[in-house]
Short mmCIF file of C-alpha atoms in Angstrom, two decimals:
data_model
loop_
_atom_site.label_atom_id
_atom_site.label_comp_id
_atom_site.label_asym_id
_atom_site.label_seq_id
_atom_site.Cartn_x
_atom_site.Cartn_y
_atom_site.Cartn_z
CA MET N 3 29.24 -246.26 -17.00
CA LEU N 4 28.05 -247.24 -20.47
CA PHE N 5 29.58 -245.73 -23.60
CA HIS N 6 26.18 -244.62 -24.89
CA THR N 7 25.07 -242.74 -21.75
CA TRP N 8 25.55 -239.19 -20.53
CA PRO N 9 27.82 -240.12 -17.57
CA PHE N 10 30.37 -241.52 -20.03
CA PHE N 11 30.18 -238.48 -22.31
CA ILE N 12 30.84 -236.23 -19.31
CA PHE N 13 33.63 -238.55 -18.12
CA PHE N 14 35.29 -238.48 -21.55
CA LEU N 15 34.90 -234.70 -21.88
CA ILE N 16 36.96 -234.39 -18.68
CA VAL N 17 39.48 -237.17 -19.41
CA TYR N 18 40.25 -236.43 -23.06
CA PRO N 19 41.49 -232.78 -22.88
CA ILE N 20 43.77 -233.63 -19.95
CA PHE N 21 45.01 -236.72 -21.81
CA LEU N 22 45.85 -234.55 -24.84
CA ALA N 23 47.67 -232.06 -22.62
CA LEU N 24 49.72 -234.83 -20.96
CA LYS N 25 50.26 -237.16 -23.92
CA ASN N 26 53.87 -236.10 -24.47
CA THR N 27 54.80 -236.15 -20.79
CA ARG N 28 55.65 -238.94 -18.34
CA PHE N 29 52.33 -238.33 -16.57
CA CYS N 30 50.26 -239.56 -19.52
CA THR N 31 50.24 -243.24 -18.51
CA THR N 32 49.45 -242.35 -14.90
CA TRP N 33 46.47 -240.25 -16.04
CA LEU N 34 45.34 -243.12 -18.27
CA LEU N 35 45.48 -245.49 -15.30
CA ILE N 36 43.61 -243.10 -12.98
CA SER N 37 40.93 -242.56 -15.64
CA SER N 38 40.56 -246.30 -16.21
CA TYR N 39 40.19 -247.02 -12.50
CA VAL N 40 37.58 -244.24 -12.15
CA PHE N 41 35.71 -245.69 -15.14
CA TYR N 42 35.77 -249.19 -13.64
CA GLY N 43 35.08 -248.11 -10.06
CA TRP N 44 32.00 -246.24 -11.27
CA TRP N 45 30.13 -249.58 -11.28
CA ASN N 46 31.31 -250.51 -7.81
CA PRO N 47 34.51 -249.27 -6.07
CA LEU N 48 34.99 -252.74 -4.58
CA TYR N 49 35.68 -254.06 -8.09
CA LEU N 50 38.96 -252.14 -7.98
CA LEU N 51 40.32 -254.42 -5.27
CA LEU N 52 40.10 -257.42 -7.58
CA ILE N 53 41.60 -255.82 -10.66
CA VAL N 54 44.46 -254.32 -8.62
CA TYR N 55 45.09 -257.73 -7.02
CA SER N 56 45.11 -259.53 -10.40
CA THR N 57 47.35 -256.87 -11.96
CA LEU N 58 49.80 -256.79 -9.05
CA LEU N 59 49.99 -260.57 -8.89
CA ASP N 60 50.85 -261.00 -12.60
CA TYR N 61 53.33 -258.13 -12.48
CA ILE N 62 55.12 -259.77 -9.53
CA CYS N 63 54.98 -263.24 -11.13
CA VAL N 64 56.70 -262.04 -14.29
CA ASN N 65 59.31 -260.11 -12.30
CA CYS N 66 60.03 -263.28 -10.30
CA MET N 67 60.19 -265.32 -13.52
CA ALA N 68 62.86 -262.94 -14.79
CA LYS N 69 65.04 -263.57 -11.73
CA SER N 70 64.24 -267.20 -10.86
CA PRO N 71 65.05 -270.52 -12.57
CA LYS N 72 61.62 -271.76 -11.40
CA LYS N 73 59.71 -269.96 -14.14
CA PHE N 74 57.06 -272.66 -14.44
CA MET N 75 56.19 -272.35 -10.75
CA TRP N 76 55.54 -268.60 -11.12
CA LEU N 77 53.50 -269.23 -14.26
CA MET N 78 51.34 -271.69 -12.36
CA ILE N 79 50.87 -269.21 -9.50
CA SER N 80 49.60 -266.67 -12.01
CA ILE N 81 47.27 -269.09 -13.80
CA VAL N 82 45.87 -270.66 -10.62
CA ASN N 83 45.21 -267.25 -9.06
CA ASN N 84 43.52 -265.82 -12.15
CA LEU N 85 41.41 -268.91 -12.78
CA GLY N 86 40.71 -269.10 -9.04
CA LEU N 87 39.33 -265.55 -9.06
CA LEU N 88 37.22 -266.34 -12.10
CA GLY N 89 36.05 -269.64 -10.65
CA PHE N 90 35.08 -268.17 -7.29
CA TYR N 91 33.23 -265.10 -8.52
CA LYS N 92 31.70 -266.51 -11.70
CA TYR N 93 31.22 -270.25 -11.23
CA SER N 94 30.83 -270.96 -7.50
CA GLY N 95 27.03 -270.65 -7.70
CA PHE N 96 26.93 -273.03 -10.67
CA PHE N 97 29.02 -275.67 -8.89
CA VAL N 98 27.00 -275.37 -5.66
CA ASP N 99 23.72 -275.77 -7.59
CA ASN N 100 24.97 -278.91 -9.31
CA ILE N 101 26.39 -280.41 -6.11
CA ASN N 102 23.01 -279.84 -4.46
CA VAL N 103 21.31 -281.66 -7.34
CA ILE N 104 23.66 -284.63 -6.86
CA LEU N 105 23.03 -284.58 -3.10
CA GLY N 106 19.30 -284.72 -3.84
CA TRP N 107 19.77 -287.66 -6.24
CA ILE N 108 21.54 -289.73 -3.57
CA GLY N 109 18.82 -288.95 -1.03
CA THR N 110 20.68 -286.50 1.19
CA SER N 111 18.55 -283.79 2.73
CA TYR N 112 21.54 -281.47 3.29
CA GLN N 113 21.90 -278.64 0.79
CA ILE N 114 24.85 -276.29 0.51
CA PRO N 115 23.70 -272.68 0.90
CA PRO N 116 24.04 -270.82 -2.42
CA PRO N 117 26.85 -268.24 -2.34
CA ASP N 118 25.76 -264.61 -2.36
CA ILE N 119 28.55 -263.26 -4.54
CA LEU N 120 28.45 -260.24 -6.83
CA LEU N 121 29.97 -260.98 -10.25
CA PRO N 122 32.42 -258.15 -11.02
CA VAL N 123 31.75 -256.76 -14.48
CA GLY N 124 34.50 -257.52 -16.98
CA ILE N 125 36.38 -260.04 -14.81
CA SER N 126 36.36 -262.65 -17.61
CA PHE N 127 38.05 -260.19 -19.94
CA TYR N 128 40.75 -258.58 -17.82
CA THR N 129 41.85 -261.83 -16.15
CA PHE N 130 42.39 -263.37 -19.61
CA GLN N 131 44.24 -260.28 -20.82
CA SER N 132 46.48 -260.15 -17.75
CA MET N 133 47.09 -263.92 -17.77
CA SER N 134 48.13 -263.87 -21.44
CA TYR N 135 50.95 -261.50 -20.46
CA THR N 136 52.47 -264.01 -18.01
CA ILE N 137 52.04 -266.90 -20.49
CA ASP N 138 53.61 -264.94 -23.36
CA TYR N 139 56.52 -263.91 -21.16
CA TYR N 140 57.03 -267.51 -20.02
CA ARG N 141 57.11 -268.61 -23.68
CA GLY N 142 59.63 -265.89 -24.52
CA ASP N 143 57.25 -264.12 -26.90
CA ILE N 144 57.41 -260.72 -25.15
CA GLU N 145 59.77 -258.68 -22.99
CA ARG N 146 59.07 -257.95 -19.32
CA GLU N 147 57.30 -254.64 -18.73
CA PRO N 148 59.38 -252.85 -16.06
CA SER N 149 56.79 -250.18 -15.18
CA PHE N 150 53.92 -251.29 -12.93
CA ILE N 151 51.93 -248.18 -13.88
CA ARG N 152 52.21 -249.00 -17.58
CA PHE N 153 51.35 -252.66 -17.02
CA ALA N 154 48.34 -251.68 -14.90
CA ALA N 155 47.22 -249.29 -17.67
CA PHE N 156 47.53 -252.15 -20.17
CA VAL N 157 45.29 -254.41 -18.05
CA SER N 158 42.71 -251.72 -17.27
CA LEU N 159 42.64 -249.49 -20.39
CA PHE N 160 39.08 -248.20 -20.08
CA PRO N 161 37.90 -248.39 -23.73
CA GLN N 162 38.29 -252.18 -23.76
CA LEU N 163 38.28 -253.05 -20.04
CA VAL N 164 34.84 -254.53 -19.49
CA ALA N 165 34.08 -256.36 -22.75
CA GLY N 166 37.23 -256.45 -24.84
CA PRO N 167 38.70 -256.80 -27.35
CA ILE N 168 41.00 -258.97 -25.20
CA GLU N 169 44.25 -257.33 -26.18
CA ARG N 170 47.65 -258.99 -26.24
CA ALA N 171 50.66 -257.41 -24.56
CA ARG N 172 52.67 -257.54 -27.79
CA ASN N 173 50.11 -255.27 -29.47
CA LEU N 174 49.08 -252.83 -26.75
CA LEU N 175 52.09 -252.48 -24.44
CA PRO N 176 54.40 -251.13 -27.20
CA GLN N 177 51.76 -248.46 -27.92
CA LEU N 178 51.74 -247.45 -24.25
CA GLN N 179 55.52 -247.28 -24.11
CA LYS N 180 55.71 -244.19 -26.31
CA PRO N 181 53.73 -240.94 -26.56
CA PRO N 182 50.58 -241.52 -28.62
CA ARG N 183 50.64 -239.89 -32.04
CA ILE N 184 47.16 -238.66 -32.91
CA THR N 185 46.53 -237.73 -36.55
CA LEU N 186 43.51 -236.16 -38.24
CA GLU N 187 42.76 -239.62 -39.66
CA ASP N 188 42.69 -241.04 -36.11
CA ILE N 189 40.13 -238.41 -35.11
CA THR N 190 37.84 -238.95 -38.12
CA ASP N 191 38.11 -242.75 -38.05
CA GLY N 192 37.63 -242.80 -34.28
CA LEU N 193 34.49 -240.68 -34.46
CA SER N 194 33.15 -242.76 -37.37
CA LEU N 195 33.71 -245.98 -35.44
CA PHE N 196 32.01 -244.56 -32.36
CA VAL N 197 28.96 -243.39 -34.32
CA LEU N 198 28.78 -246.78 -36.08
CA GLY N 199 28.92 -248.61 -32.75
CA LEU N 200 26.35 -246.28 -31.21
CA PHE N 201 24.02 -246.88 -34.16
CA LYS N 202 24.45 -250.66 -33.88
CA LYS N 203 23.70 -250.63 -30.16
CA VAL N 204 20.95 -248.04 -29.81
CA ALA N 205 19.19 -248.18 -33.19
CA LEU N 206 19.58 -251.86 -34.04
CA ALA N 207 20.37 -254.08 -31.03
CA ASN N 208 18.02 -252.37 -28.58
CA TYR N 209 15.23 -252.28 -31.16
CA LEU N 210 15.56 -255.97 -32.07
CA ALA N 211 15.72 -256.82 -28.35
CA LYS N 212 12.12 -255.64 -27.90
CA PHE N 213 10.78 -258.48 -30.05
CA ALA N 214 13.35 -261.12 -29.02
CA ASP N 215 12.81 -260.44 -25.30
CA LEU N 216 9.03 -260.38 -25.64
CA VAL N 217 8.94 -263.86 -27.19
CA TYR N 218 11.73 -265.43 -25.13
CA ASP N 219 10.17 -264.22 -21.89
CA ALA N 220 7.13 -266.45 -22.54
CA PRO N 221 8.01 -268.92 -25.32
CA ASP N 222 5.12 -271.27 -24.52
CA GLN N 223 2.68 -268.54 -25.60
CA TYR N 224 4.07 -268.16 -29.14
CA GLN N 225 3.83 -270.21 -32.31
CA SER N 226 6.56 -271.35 -34.65
CA PRO N 227 6.86 -268.20 -36.86
CA ALA N 228 7.30 -265.91 -33.83
CA LEU N 229 9.85 -268.24 -32.21
CA ILE N 230 11.89 -268.51 -35.42
CA LEU N 231 11.84 -264.75 -36.01
CA ALA N 232 12.68 -264.05 -32.34
CA THR N 233 15.69 -266.37 -32.61
CA LEU N 234 16.85 -264.67 -35.81
CA ALA N 235 16.24 -261.28 -34.16
CA PHE N 236 18.39 -262.32 -31.19
CA GLY N 237 21.13 -263.49 -33.59
CA TRP N 238 21.28 -260.00 -35.07
CA GLN N 239 20.75 -258.35 -31.67
CA ILE N 240 23.78 -260.01 -30.07
CA TYR N 241 25.89 -259.25 -33.14
CA PHE N 242 24.91 -255.56 -33.18
CA ASP N 243 25.20 -255.33 -29.40
CA PHE N 244 28.66 -256.83 -29.06
CA SER N 245 30.19 -255.54 -32.30
CA GLY N 246 28.66 -252.15 -31.50
CA TYR N 247 30.46 -252.11 -28.16
CA THR N 248 33.69 -253.13 -29.88
CA ASP N 249 33.32 -250.41 -32.51
CA MET N 250 32.81 -247.79 -29.79
CA ALA N 251 35.79 -249.15 -27.83
CA ARG N 252 38.03 -249.08 -30.90
CA GLY N 253 36.75 -245.62 -31.80
CA ILE N 254 37.51 -244.17 -28.35
CA ALA N 255 40.95 -245.78 -28.32
CA ARG N 256 41.63 -244.46 -31.83
CA LEU N 257 40.76 -240.92 -30.68
CA MET N 258 43.52 -241.38 -28.09
CA GLY N 259 46.00 -242.68 -30.65
CA TYR N 260 45.74 -246.38 -29.74
CA ARG N 261 44.74 -249.11 -32.15
CA LEU N 262 42.79 -252.05 -30.76
CA MET N 263 42.43 -255.27 -32.70
CA LEU N 264 39.49 -256.03 -34.99
CA ASN N 265 36.99 -258.21 -33.10
CA PHE N 266 34.26 -258.85 -35.70
CA ASN N 267 34.53 -259.29 -39.45
CA ASN N 268 31.03 -259.80 -40.92
CA PRO N 269 30.59 -263.20 -39.20
CA TYR N 270 27.22 -264.00 -40.80
CA LEU N 271 28.94 -264.11 -44.19
CA ALA N 272 31.06 -267.08 -43.05
CA THR N 273 31.10 -270.07 -45.41
CA GLY N 274 32.03 -272.59 -42.70
CA LEU N 275 32.00 -272.87 -38.92
CA GLY N 276 35.78 -272.49 -38.79
CA ASP N 277 35.36 -269.37 -40.88
CA PHE N 278 32.62 -268.15 -38.52
CA TRP N 279 34.93 -268.39 -35.50
CA ALA N 280 37.65 -266.58 -37.45
CA ARG N 281 35.18 -263.68 -37.82
CA TRP N 282 33.24 -263.72 -34.50
CA HIS N 283 34.78 -262.39 -31.25
CA ILE N 284 38.20 -262.75 -32.87
CA SER N 285 40.17 -261.72 -29.78
CA LEU N 286 38.57 -264.51 -27.69
CA SER N 287 38.75 -267.12 -30.47
CA THR N 288 42.46 -266.50 -30.97
CA TRP N 289 42.98 -266.48 -27.18
CA PHE N 290 41.53 -269.97 -26.86
CA LYS N 291 43.44 -271.11 -29.94
CA ASP N 292 46.79 -269.86 -28.58
CA TYR N 293 46.35 -270.79 -24.90
CA VAL N 294 44.08 -273.87 -24.96
CA TYR N 295 43.92 -275.53 -28.41
CA ILE N 296 47.64 -275.37 -29.24
CA PRO N 297 48.83 -276.42 -25.72
CA LEU N 298 46.46 -279.41 -26.00
CA GLY N 299 48.37 -280.42 -29.13
CA GLY N 300 46.49 -278.51 -31.83
CA ASN N 301 46.45 -280.51 -35.05
CA ARG N 302 49.76 -282.24 -34.38
CA GLY N 303 48.43 -285.56 -33.09
CA GLY N 304 46.44 -286.86 -36.04
CA LYS N 305 42.83 -286.45 -37.12
CA TYR N 306 41.05 -287.82 -34.06
CA ARG N 307 43.31 -286.05 -31.57
CA THR N 308 42.63 -282.82 -33.47
CA TYR N 309 38.87 -283.42 -33.19
CA PHE N 310 39.27 -284.00 -29.45
CA ASN N 311 41.27 -280.79 -29.05
CA VAL N 312 38.68 -278.81 -31.03
CA PHE N 313 35.87 -280.25 -28.92
CA ILE N 314 37.52 -279.47 -25.58
CA THR N 315 38.48 -275.94 -26.68
CA MET N 316 34.98 -275.05 -27.86
CA VAL N 317 33.21 -276.52 -24.84
CA VAL N 318 35.53 -274.56 -22.53
CA SER N 319 34.88 -271.46 -24.66
CA GLY N 320 31.13 -272.01 -24.23
CA PHE N 321 31.54 -272.34 -20.46
CA TRP N 322 33.58 -269.12 -20.43
CA HIS N 323 30.48 -267.28 -21.65
CA GLY N 324 28.33 -268.22 -18.70
CA ALA N 325 27.96 -270.44 -15.66
CA ALA N 326 25.07 -272.53 -16.96
CA TRP N 327 24.58 -275.79 -18.86
CA THR N 328 22.99 -273.86 -21.74
CA PHE N 329 26.38 -272.29 -22.51
CA VAL N 330 28.12 -275.66 -22.27
CA ILE N 331 25.61 -277.13 -24.74
CA TRP N 332 26.05 -274.10 -26.99
CA GLY N 333 29.83 -274.64 -27.06
CA ALA N 334 29.40 -278.40 -27.55
CA LEU N 335 27.05 -277.89 -30.51
CA HIS N 336 29.58 -275.63 -32.21
CA ALA N 337 32.29 -278.20 -31.44
CA ILE N 338 30.25 -281.05 -32.97
CA GLY N 339 29.33 -278.94 -35.99
CA THR N 340 32.95 -277.92 -36.53
CA VAL N 341 34.24 -281.48 -36.21
CA LEU N 342 31.57 -282.94 -38.51
CA THR N 343 32.11 -280.35 -41.25
CA ARG N 344 35.90 -279.94 -40.96
CA GLU N 345 36.72 -282.53 -43.62
CA LEU N 346 33.81 -281.46 -45.84
CA GLU N 347 35.05 -277.87 -45.88
CA ARG N 348 38.46 -279.12 -47.06
CA ASN N 349 36.99 -281.22 -49.85
CA ALA N 350 37.83 -279.85 -53.31
CA TRP N 351 34.31 -280.53 -54.66
CA TYR N 352 32.73 -278.68 -51.73
CA LYS N 353 35.09 -275.75 -51.99
CA GLU N 354 34.79 -275.34 -55.77
CA SER N 355 31.33 -276.63 -56.73
CA VAL N 356 28.96 -275.69 -53.91
CA PRO N 357 27.72 -272.10 -54.35
CA ARG N 358 29.00 -269.63 -51.80
CA TRP N 359 25.48 -268.57 -50.83
CA CYS N 360 24.59 -272.20 -49.97
CA LYS N 361 27.53 -272.44 -47.57
CA GLN N 362 26.66 -269.09 -46.01
CA LEU N 363 23.01 -270.09 -45.61
CA TRP N 364 23.69 -273.35 -43.77
CA VAL N 365 26.21 -271.67 -41.44
CA TYR N 366 23.70 -268.89 -40.76
CA ILE N 367 20.94 -271.40 -39.96
CA PHE N 368 23.21 -273.53 -37.75
CA VAL N 369 24.60 -270.55 -35.82
CA ASN N 370 21.11 -269.16 -35.22
CA PHE N 371 19.84 -272.55 -34.06
CA THR N 372 22.60 -272.66 -31.44
CA TRP N 373 21.69 -269.14 -30.29
CA ILE N 374 18.54 -270.72 -28.79
CA PHE N 375 20.71 -272.32 -26.09
CA PHE N 376 22.72 -269.12 -25.64
CA ARG N 377 19.59 -267.00 -25.13
CA ALA N 378 17.31 -269.41 -23.23
CA GLU N 379 17.22 -269.14 -19.43
CA ASN N 380 17.70 -272.90 -19.00
CA LEU N 381 17.69 -276.22 -20.86
CA HIS N 382 13.95 -276.72 -20.25
CA GLU N 383 13.17 -273.39 -21.92
CA ALA N 384 15.50 -274.19 -24.83
CA GLY N 385 13.71 -277.52 -25.27
CA THR N 386 10.33 -275.77 -25.19
CA ILE N 387 11.40 -273.32 -27.90
CA ILE N 388 12.82 -276.03 -30.18
CA GLY N 389 9.79 -278.25 -29.64
CA ARG N 390 7.32 -275.47 -30.44
CA ILE N 391 9.29 -274.39 -33.53
CA PHE N 392 8.67 -277.82 -35.04
CA ASN N 393 5.31 -278.74 -33.51
CA SER N 394 3.23 -275.59 -32.99
CA GLY N 395 0.87 -274.13 -35.55
CA PHE N 396 0.96 -270.90 -37.54
CA ALA N 397 0.06 -267.49 -36.18
CA ASP N 398 0.92 -263.99 -37.26
CA PRO N 399 4.23 -263.27 -35.47
CA ARG N 400 3.64 -259.50 -35.60
CA PHE N 401 7.30 -258.99 -36.28
CA PRO N 402 8.10 -255.27 -36.72
CA LEU N 403 8.78 -254.61 -40.40
CA LEU N 404 11.24 -251.84 -39.54
CA ALA N 405 13.44 -254.39 -37.72
CA LEU N 406 13.27 -256.65 -40.77
CA ALA N 407 14.22 -253.77 -43.06
CA LEU N 408 17.15 -252.71 -40.85
CA ALA N 409 18.54 -256.25 -40.57
CA LEU N 410 18.18 -256.82 -44.32
CA GLY N 411 19.85 -253.48 -45.00
CA VAL N 412 22.87 -254.44 -42.89
CA ALA N 413 23.03 -257.91 -44.47
CA ILE N 414 23.04 -256.37 -47.98
CA TYR N 415 25.67 -253.83 -46.90
CA GLN N 416 27.91 -256.62 -45.62
CA GLN N 417 27.49 -258.61 -48.83
CA LEU N 418 28.46 -255.54 -50.86
CA TYR N 419 31.42 -254.88 -48.53
CA GLU N 420 32.88 -258.27 -49.40
CA SER N 421 32.32 -257.77 -53.14
CA ASN N 422 33.73 -255.45 -55.78
CA TRP N 423 31.49 -252.73 -54.34
CA LYS N 424 33.86 -252.35 -51.40
CA LYS N 425 35.87 -249.68 -53.25
CA ILE N 426 32.72 -247.59 -53.66
CA ILE N 427 31.59 -248.09 -50.03
CA GLU N 428 35.00 -246.95 -48.80
CA LEU N 429 34.91 -243.68 -50.75
CA SER N 430 35.09 -240.82 -48.30
CA TYR N 431 31.84 -239.14 -49.39
CA VAL N 432 29.95 -242.44 -49.13
CA ARG N 433 31.28 -242.99 -45.60
CA ILE N 434 30.38 -239.41 -44.63
CA ALA N 435 26.87 -239.90 -46.02
CA LEU N 436 26.44 -243.12 -44.00
CA VAL N 437 27.64 -241.43 -40.80
CA VAL N 438 25.28 -238.49 -41.37
CA PHE N 439 22.39 -240.92 -41.95
CA MET N 440 23.19 -242.75 -38.70
CA ILE N 441 23.37 -239.51 -36.72
CA ILE N 442 20.04 -238.30 -38.16
CA TYR N 443 18.41 -241.66 -37.47
CA LEU N 444 19.70 -241.69 -33.89
CA SER N 445 18.51 -238.13 -33.37
CA ILE N 446 14.98 -238.83 -34.58
CA PHE N 447 14.15 -242.46 -33.92
CA ALA N 448 16.47 -243.81 -31.23
CA GLY N 449 14.80 -244.82 -28.01
CA SER N 450 16.20 -245.45 -24.54
CA ALA N 451 19.99 -245.70 -24.37
CA ASP N 452 20.34 -247.17 -20.91
CA GLN N 453 20.08 -250.86 -21.83
CA PRO N 454 23.37 -252.61 -20.87
CA PHE N 455 25.49 -254.59 -23.28
CA ILE N 456 24.81 -258.35 -23.37
CA TYR N 457 28.46 -259.31 -22.92
CA PHE N 458 28.76 -257.34 -19.67
CA GLN N 459 27.22 -260.36 -17.91
CA PHE N 460 30.20 -262.50 -18.95
#
């Protein structure tokens, strides 16, 4: 059930009035949980078994932590179970493929049969969200949630269930513990966010995908200009696709009186790779910072230990995105780039003398180069694309000018948003005009709305 399809609109038209009627009663959370499970089970009812298991396990682990001196043991049970679920459903095929390659190298004819396992949508997101609850409780950062229904609603809240933002218990659980207060501002801001996300997904991401997919499906048939523009198009496509989903998720939650965290903050305006990761998929970046980078030692062990911790964290983050070596390489490239430029970005001359646009340009080029590994089907294809970018001749890429105009328009808007023009952009009549423009554009020009979100595969 995708946000931008009719089944979701019908689902929400049923769920929302009943939610409003129950919001000041003790049945509100139960209705929220039922709605979330219907939303998730719409993909496949069997998925519900996994999310219920993960939720129940972490709820029991924290309850046992509260009563037992062996808190660490219960924490480990939670972590091993959650990572075990993720490893089995998401990575078993990857490990079997690589073991078979090794068996072939050593001359063994035996091959392990590949597992025929369906990857449950959203499992990477809700396992991380649920696991953070047990870790935060173990650290003493949050109180135990006594209600299983409320905890289950926290894990499965349908606006952010399948692709985030990965919420923390300290932000979302307190909101679920009291009746939601829905103001007129929540309604208008929620609708604006939803329309913005819908525009990003349907008008921008899906449109750019036509060119990016065409070229990436047969990269050996295209010359350098087409491959470069397809890579840049994919860079904008994945941004519009994922931030569009997040905007719609935050808009729906806001309509219900809940505030989800900001997940994107104009990442292509970053002036350094550290800055980029502070703006891109913020809920995941902070998750890895809090639960991987800092437990590894963070920056407390000297310069080289810090570099090591950064490298491990970013490679693991890359592997989180997908069970393939292309994602590992993608994470490793960002790790190397971050380590190599970390000291430069702290240098006073660099910070004060190098023009801001120069810093933004190199980050933009680097990030888009790494998208090649993220988008390519395998390392051979990524190598083909990079090789042909530098070695093939020139041919008209036939890049749609409308896509170029739309991407440039958004880039200019973002530049203005981070300048003194922000006050003008945030004026109510300007925002209303932008929303009206997006609605008119969607009504006239938008094509098919059934293309899934890219991050659903993670």
